[in-house]
XYZ file of N, CA, C and O in Angstrom:
468
model
N -4.291 -17.416 -3.126
C -3.280 -16.961 -2.197
C -3.654 -17.292 -0.769
O -2.827 -17.165 0.107
N -4.894 -17.699 -0.548
C -5.313 -17.982 0.818
C -4.637 -19.235 1.375
O -4.599 -19.421 2.581
N -4.109 -20.078 0.507
C -3.425 -21.280 0.980
C -1.981 -21.016 1.379
O -1.361 -21.829 2.047
N -1.459 -19.871 0.983
C -0.073 -19.512 1.291
C -0.057 -18.693 2.577
O -0.871 -17.785 2.744
N 0.864 -18.982 3.494
C 0.933 -18.187 4.722
C 1.203 -16.708 4.400
O 1.905 -16.378 3.446
N 0.649 -15.850 5.226
C 0.699 -14.415 4.985
C 2.120 -13.870 4.925
O 2.422 -12.992 4.112
N 3.028 -14.390 5.743
C 4.385 -13.870 5.762
C 5.161 -14.197 4.480
O 6.212 -13.617 4.215
N 4.653 -15.111 3.661
C 5.322 -15.464 2.406
C 4.790 -14.689 1.205
O 5.372 -14.768 0.127
N 3.700 -13.949 1.361
C 3.098 -13.265 0.217
C 4.061 -12.284 -0.426
O 4.242 -12.291 -1.643
N 4.658 -11.426 0.374
C 5.559 -10.409 -0.183
C 6.812 -11.018 -0.798
O 7.162 -10.676 -1.939
N 7.520 -11.946 -0.126
C 8.706 -12.539 -0.770
C 8.385 -13.309 -2.045
O 9.144 -13.253 -3.015
N 7.263 -14.016 -2.065
C 6.898 -14.753 -3.277
C 6.544 -13.796 -4.418
O 6.874 -14.065 -5.575
N 5.904 -12.699 -4.096
C 5.574 -11.716 -5.125
C 6.837 -11.079 -5.695
O 6.957 -10.889 -6.909
N 7.784 -10.754 -4.824
C 9.047 -10.177 -5.301
C 9.809 -11.195 -6.138
O 10.370 -10.855 -7.184
N 9.826 -12.441 -5.709
C 10.494 -13.487 -6.496
C 9.817 -13.667 -7.851
O 10.489 -13.851 -8.867
N 8.491 -13.602 -7.862
C 7.764 -13.715 -9.131
C 8.013 -12.511 -10.022
O 7.782 -12.574 -11.227
N 8.481 -11.434 -9.451
C 8.810 -10.240 -10.220
C 10.251 -10.308 -10.744
O 10.522 -9.951 -11.890
N 11.158 -10.744 -9.902
C 12.584 -10.724 -10.239
C 12.964 -11.845 -11.206
O 13.705 -11.606 -12.176
N 12.470 -13.038 -10.980
C 12.909 -14.184 -11.785
C 12.579 -14.060 -13.276
O 13.449 -14.343 -14.111
N 11.376 -13.631 -13.679
C 11.138 -13.476 -15.116
C 11.991 -12.386 -15.767
O 12.397 -12.527 -16.912
N 12.271 -11.332 -15.017
C 13.124 -10.275 -15.585
C 14.549 -10.793 -15.750
O 15.193 -10.544 -16.779
N 15.041 -11.543 -14.789
C 16.372 -12.139 -14.935
C 16.404 -13.158 -16.070
O 17.407 -13.263 -16.789
N 15.321 -13.884 -16.253
C 15.240 -14.821 -17.378
C 15.249 -14.072 -18.705
O 15.884 -14.523 -19.670
N 14.578 -12.933 -18.774
C 14.589 -12.126 -19.994
C 15.998 -11.603 -20.282
O 16.434 -11.573 -21.436
N 16.702 -11.213 -19.227
C 18.077 -10.746 -19.408
C 18.970 -11.872 -19.927
O 19.789 -11.662 -20.829
N 18.820 -13.061 -19.370
C 19.599 -14.199 -19.839
C 19.268 -14.576 -21.266
O 20.160 -14.897 -22.064
N 17.983 -14.546 -21.611
C 17.579 -14.857 -22.973
C 18.144 -13.834 -23.949
O 18.596 -14.193 -25.049
N 18.155 -12.572 -23.562
C 18.682 -11.524 -24.426
C 20.180 -11.719 -24.654
O 20.671 -11.585 -25.779
N 20.894 -12.060 -23.607
C 22.336 -12.281 -23.759
C 22.606 -13.537 -24.594
O 23.527 -13.559 -25.409
N 21.803 -14.558 -24.413
C 21.964 -15.779 -25.213
C 21.716 -15.496 -26.689
O 22.401 -16.032 -27.563
N 20.738 -14.648 -26.983
C 20.469 -14.255 -28.365
C 21.654 -13.503 -28.953
O 21.997 -13.685 -30.117
N 22.277 -12.663 -28.137
C 23.446 -11.916 -28.618
C 24.625 -12.836 -28.893
O 25.400 -12.597 -29.826
N 24.757 -13.880 -28.125
C 25.886 -14.788 -28.320
C 25.727 -15.683 -29.547
O 26.684 -16.313 -29.975
N 24.523 -15.723 -30.105
C 24.318 -16.511 -31.328
C 24.936 -15.850 -32.552
O 25.184 -16.515 -33.545
N 25.158 -14.550 -32.482
C 25.820 -13.860 -33.584
C 27.322 -14.078 -33.399
O 27.869 -13.797 -32.331
N 28.008 -14.591 -34.410
C 29.446 -14.858 -34.260
C 30.219 -13.587 -33.897
O 29.962 -12.508 -34.425
N 31.165 -13.743 -32.964
C 31.925 -12.592 -32.484
C 32.814 -11.997 -33.569
O 33.082 -10.793 -33.571
N 33.278 -12.823 -34.496
C 34.180 -12.313 -35.529
C 33.429 -11.722 -36.723
O 34.051 -11.251 -37.672
N 32.114 -11.731 -36.677
C 31.353 -11.155 -37.786
C 31.322 -9.629 -37.677
O 31.724 -9.049 -36.671
N 30.806 -9.030 -38.726
C 30.724 -7.570 -38.775
C 29.795 -7.032 -37.694
O 30.017 -5.954 -37.153
N 28.753 -7.792 -37.363
C 27.765 -7.332 -36.398
C 27.964 -7.913 -35.000
O 27.155 -7.655 -34.115
N 28.978 -8.682 -34.769
C 29.169 -9.335 -33.482
C 29.326 -8.372 -32.329
O 28.666 -8.493 -31.290
N 30.169 -7.399 -32.506
C 30.421 -6.445 -31.424
C 29.230 -5.522 -31.171
O 28.847 -5.323 -30.004
N 28.616 -4.939 -32.208
C 27.443 -4.088 -31.943
C 26.277 -4.833 -31.297
O 25.570 -4.280 -30.454
N 26.098 -6.096 -31.654
C 25.013 -6.876 -31.060
C 25.278 -7.103 -29.580
O 24.365 -7.007 -28.747
N 26.499 -7.372 -29.227
C 26.830 -7.557 -27.814
C 26.683 -6.256 -27.033
O 26.262 -6.261 -25.876
N 27.003 -5.131 -27.676
C 26.778 -3.830 -27.031
C 25.278 -3.586 -26.844
O 24.863 -3.078 -25.794
N 24.480 -3.939 -27.856
C 23.027 -3.795 -27.719
C 22.510 -4.651 -26.570
O 21.641 -4.220 -25.806
N 23.027 -5.864 -26.451
C 22.581 -6.751 -25.371
C 22.987 -6.194 -24.011
O 22.200 -6.244 -23.057
N 24.185 -5.663 -23.911
C 24.630 -5.102 -22.638
C 23.795 -3.885 -22.251
O 23.377 -3.748 -21.093
N 23.519 -3.018 -23.214
C 22.688 -1.841 -22.932
C 21.255 -2.264 -22.620
O 20.615 -1.719 -21.719
N 20.745 -3.242 -23.361
C 19.406 -3.753 -23.095
C 19.292 -4.377 -21.714
O 18.304 -4.166 -21.004
N 20.310 -5.142 -21.313
C 20.297 -5.738 -19.981
C 20.383 -4.680 -18.896
O 19.745 -4.803 -17.851
N 21.157 -3.632 -19.138
C 21.212 -2.531 -18.173
C 19.847 -1.856 -18.059
O 19.394 -1.523 -16.957
N 19.178 -1.675 -19.186
C 17.839 -1.095 -19.163
C 16.840 -1.982 -18.448
O 15.998 -1.489 -17.691
N 16.921 -3.284 -18.672
C 16.027 -4.208 -17.980
C 16.293 -4.213 -16.479
O 15.358 -4.282 -15.667
N 17.549 -4.116 -16.102
C 17.884 -4.063 -14.683
C 17.361 -2.774 -14.046
O 16.822 -2.797 -12.938
N 17.502 -1.654 -14.754
C 16.947 -0.396 -14.252
C 15.430 -0.470 -14.144
O 14.838 0.048 -13.185
N 14.771 -1.083 -15.118
C 13.327 -1.250 -15.071
C 12.928 -2.098 -13.865
O 11.948 -1.803 -13.184
N 13.686 -3.142 -13.587
C 13.395 -3.995 -12.440
C 13.528 -3.220 -11.134
O 12.658 -3.284 -10.274
N 14.601 -2.475 -10.999
C 14.812 -1.693 -9.775
C 13.709 -0.652 -9.613
O 13.150 -0.490 -8.522
N 13.370 0.038 -10.688
C 12.299 1.029 -10.633
C 10.964 0.377 -10.281
O 10.215 0.888 -9.436
N 10.655 -0.740 -10.900
C 9.412 -1.435 -10.620
C 9.334 -1.922 -9.183
O 8.293 -1.810 -8.530
N 10.438 -2.478 -8.682
C 10.450 -2.923 -7.294
C 10.273 -1.756 -6.336
O 9.546 -1.846 -5.345
N 10.943 -0.649 -6.618
C 10.848 0.520 -5.754
C 9.433 1.096 -5.742
O 8.882 1.393 -4.682
N 8.845 1.255 -6.916
C 7.515 1.861 -6.995
C 6.420 0.917 -6.509
O 5.468 1.350 -5.870
N 6.524 -0.350 -6.816
C 5.451 -1.281 -6.471
C 5.523 -1.757 -5.027
O 4.494 -1.919 -4.374
N 6.724 -1.997 -4.543
C 6.860 -2.615 -3.233
C 7.433 -1.692 -2.173
O 7.591 -2.099 -1.029
N 7.744 -0.467 -2.525
C 8.363 0.453 -1.566
C 7.546 0.649 -0.306
O 8.074 0.631 0.810
N 6.263 0.836 -0.443
C 5.413 1.073 0.726
C 5.080 -0.208 1.475
O 4.670 -0.159 2.636
N 5.256 -1.333 0.846
C 4.847 -2.594 1.475
C 5.932 -3.228 2.344
O 5.651 -4.174 3.072
N 7.170 -2.748 2.277
C 8.238 -3.396 3.035
C 8.006 -3.287 4.540
O 8.313 -4.208 5.280
N 7.499 -2.145 4.991
C 7.269 -1.947 6.414
C 5.795 -2.102 6.780
O 5.376 -1.682 7.848
N 4.993 -2.671 5.918
C 3.554 -2.773 6.128
C 3.217 -3.877 7.130
O 3.945 -4.851 7.277
N 2.077 -3.700 7.765
C 1.591 -4.739 8.654
C 0.752 -5.749 7.857
O 0.537 -5.590 6.663
N 0.283 -6.769 8.534
C -0.431 -7.855 7.858
C -1.732 -7.376 7.227
O -2.109 -7.837 6.151
N -2.402 -6.435 7.858
C -3.674 -5.959 7.326
C -3.472 -5.224 5.999
O -4.235 -5.421 5.057
N -2.438 -4.396 5.912
C -2.167 -3.689 4.658
C -1.743 -4.660 3.556
O -2.139 -4.504 2.399
N -0.970 -5.653 3.915
C -0.555 -6.645 2.913
C -1.769 -7.423 2.404
O -1.890 -7.684 1.209
N -2.684 -7.751 3.298
C -3.894 -8.438 2.859
C -4.745 -7.538 1.972
O -5.363 -7.998 1.015
N -4.768 -6.250 2.279
C -5.540 -5.314 1.468
C -4.926 -5.130 0.086
O -5.633 -4.820 -0.871
N -3.631 -5.313 -0.033
C -2.929 -5.134 -1.303
C -2.672 -6.471 -1.998
O -1.763 -6.571 -2.826
N -3.432 -7.481 -1.700
C -3.207 -8.806 -2.271
C -3.280 -8.787 -3.797
O -2.488 -9.457 -4.467
N -4.192 -8.014 -4.352
C -4.284 -7.972 -5.810
C -3.041 -7.310 -6.412
O -2.593 -7.697 -7.491
N -2.488 -6.327 -5.711
C -1.260 -5.687 -6.177
C -0.099 -6.677 -6.181
O 0.732 -6.657 -7.091
N -0.056 -7.545 -5.191
C 1.028 -8.526 -5.107
C 0.969 -9.538 -6.239
O 1.957 -10.202 -6.533
N -0.176 -9.688 -6.862
C -0.311 -10.586 -8.001
C -0.118 -9.837 -9.318
O 0.521 -10.341 -10.242
N -0.627 -8.629 -9.414
C -0.599 -7.890 -10.672
C 0.765 -7.279 -10.982
O 1.179 -7.259 -12.147
N 1.453 -6.763 -9.996
C 2.712 -6.065 -10.275
C 3.797 -6.958 -10.879
O 4.475 -6.540 -11.808
N 3.990 -8.189 -10.397
C 4.975 -9.033 -11.081
C 4.624 -9.291 -12.537
O 5.508 -9.338 -13.393
N 3.335 -9.423 -12.824
C 2.919 -9.654 -14.210
C 3.215 -8.441 -15.087
O 3.692 -8.578 -16.208
N 2.941 -7.262 -14.576
C 3.179 -6.041 -15.354
C 4.663 -5.821 -15.575
O 5.112 -5.557 -16.700
N 5.448 -5.924 -14.517
C 6.896 -5.679 -14.629
C 7.543 -6.718 -15.535
O 8.353 -6.385 -16.409
N 7.184 -7.985 -15.368
C 7.763 -9.041 -16.204
C 7.307 -8.908 -17.651
O 8.101 -9.138 -18.572
N 6.060 -8.527 -17.875
C 5.565 -8.393 -19.248
C 6.292 -7.287 -19.995
O 6.689 -7.473 -21.154
N 6.492 -6.153 -19.362
C 7.218 -5.056 -20.024
C 8.660 -5.469 -20.305
O 9.202 -5.182 -21.381
N 9.285 -6.153 -19.355
C 10.669 -6.602 -19.560
C 10.757 -7.587 -20.715
O 11.663 -7.502 -21.557
N 9.825 -8.538 -20.793
C 9.868 -9.530 -21.864
C 9.545 -8.911 -23.221
O 10.128 -9.306 -24.239
N 8.642 -7.957 -23.260
C 8.349 -7.290 -24.531
C 9.581 -6.568 -25.038
O 9.934 -6.667 -26.217
N 10.263 -5.854 -24.154
C 11.483 -5.155 -24.553
C 12.561 -6.141 -24.995
O 13.254 -5.918 -25.999
N 12.710 -7.240 -24.264
C 13.731 -8.236 -24.624
C 13.412 -8.898 -25.963
O 14.317 -9.113 -26.785
N 12.145 -9.204 -26.195
C 11.781 -9.831 -27.467
C 11.985 -8.887 -28.649
O 12.441 -9.308 -29.719
N 11.658 -7.620 -28.463
C 11.874 -6.653 -29.543
C 13.363 -6.488 -29.830
O 13.784 -6.466 -30.996
N 14.155 -6.353 -28.794
C 15.597 -6.220 -29.004
C 16.191 -7.511 -29.557
O 17.097 -7.478 -30.396
N 15.667 -8.646 -29.129
C 16.122 -9.921 -29.686
C 15.793 -10.042 -31.162
O 16.561 -10.629 -31.935
N 14.667 -9.480 -31.562
C 14.308 -9.501 -32.994
C 15.281 -8.656 -33.807
O 15.659 -9.033 -34.913
N 15.664 -7.529 -33.257
C 16.662 -6.690 -33.945
C 17.983 -7.440 -34.068
O 18.624 -7.421 -35.122
N 18.366 -8.127 -33.003
C 19.617 -8.894 -33.058
C 19.504 -10.058 -34.037
O 20.473 -10.409 -34.706
N 18.347 -10.678 -34.141
C 18.153 -11.772 -35.099
C 18.244 -11.254 -36.523
O 18.723 -11.965 -37.413
N 17.809 -10.029 -36.763
C 17.951 -9.453 -38.099
C 19.420 -9.244 -38.431
O 19.825 -9.434 -39.579
N 20.224 -8.888 -37.446
C 21.666 -8.763 -37.686
C 22.275 -10.134 -38.003
O 23.124 -10.251 -38.856
N 21.802 -11.147 -37.285
C 22.306 -12.511 -37.546
C 21.906 -12.944 -38.948
O 22.704 -13.525 -39.683
N 20.674 -12.659 -39.330
C 20.191 -13.034 -40.667
C 20.921 -12.296 -41.762
O 21.197 -12.845 -42.827
N 21.284 -11.039 -41.537
C 22.026 -10.272 -42.527
C 23.434 -10.832 -42.704
O 23.991 -10.788 -43.788
N 23.988 -11.366 -41.632
C 25.325 -11.933 -41.710
C 25.326 -13.251 -42.495
O 26.281 -13.562 -43.200
N 24.249 -14.022 -42.370
C 24.201 -15.338 -43.030
C 23.981 -15.210 -44.532
O 24.247 -16.134 -45.268
N 23.426 -14.109 -45.005
C 23.155 -13.958 -46.457
C 24.408 -13.800 -47.271
O 25.421 -13.460 -46.972
């Protein structure tokens, strides 16, 4: 991080936090769209994806608030002191979001597999 200018540390950390969660939301919705809409499980799977995406969005907002709330008005010295937090928090928030998305995607894949039998 020493090669990156100090004023970019916080925005890059937030971007590294937001983008993987948005990718997980997109992947979850794409998984839901693989189940045919006219099938028996089409509508419930889309409801699961919508609820899952709402949960992922709430997790993102909560993570941003708790992790970065104190750093928005921080000076350069505090940001430098929290450099490890700026690297670890995006990993933690994105990992929890992806684990939840993968588990819910597995449930949706089981619905797709049940429809194909």
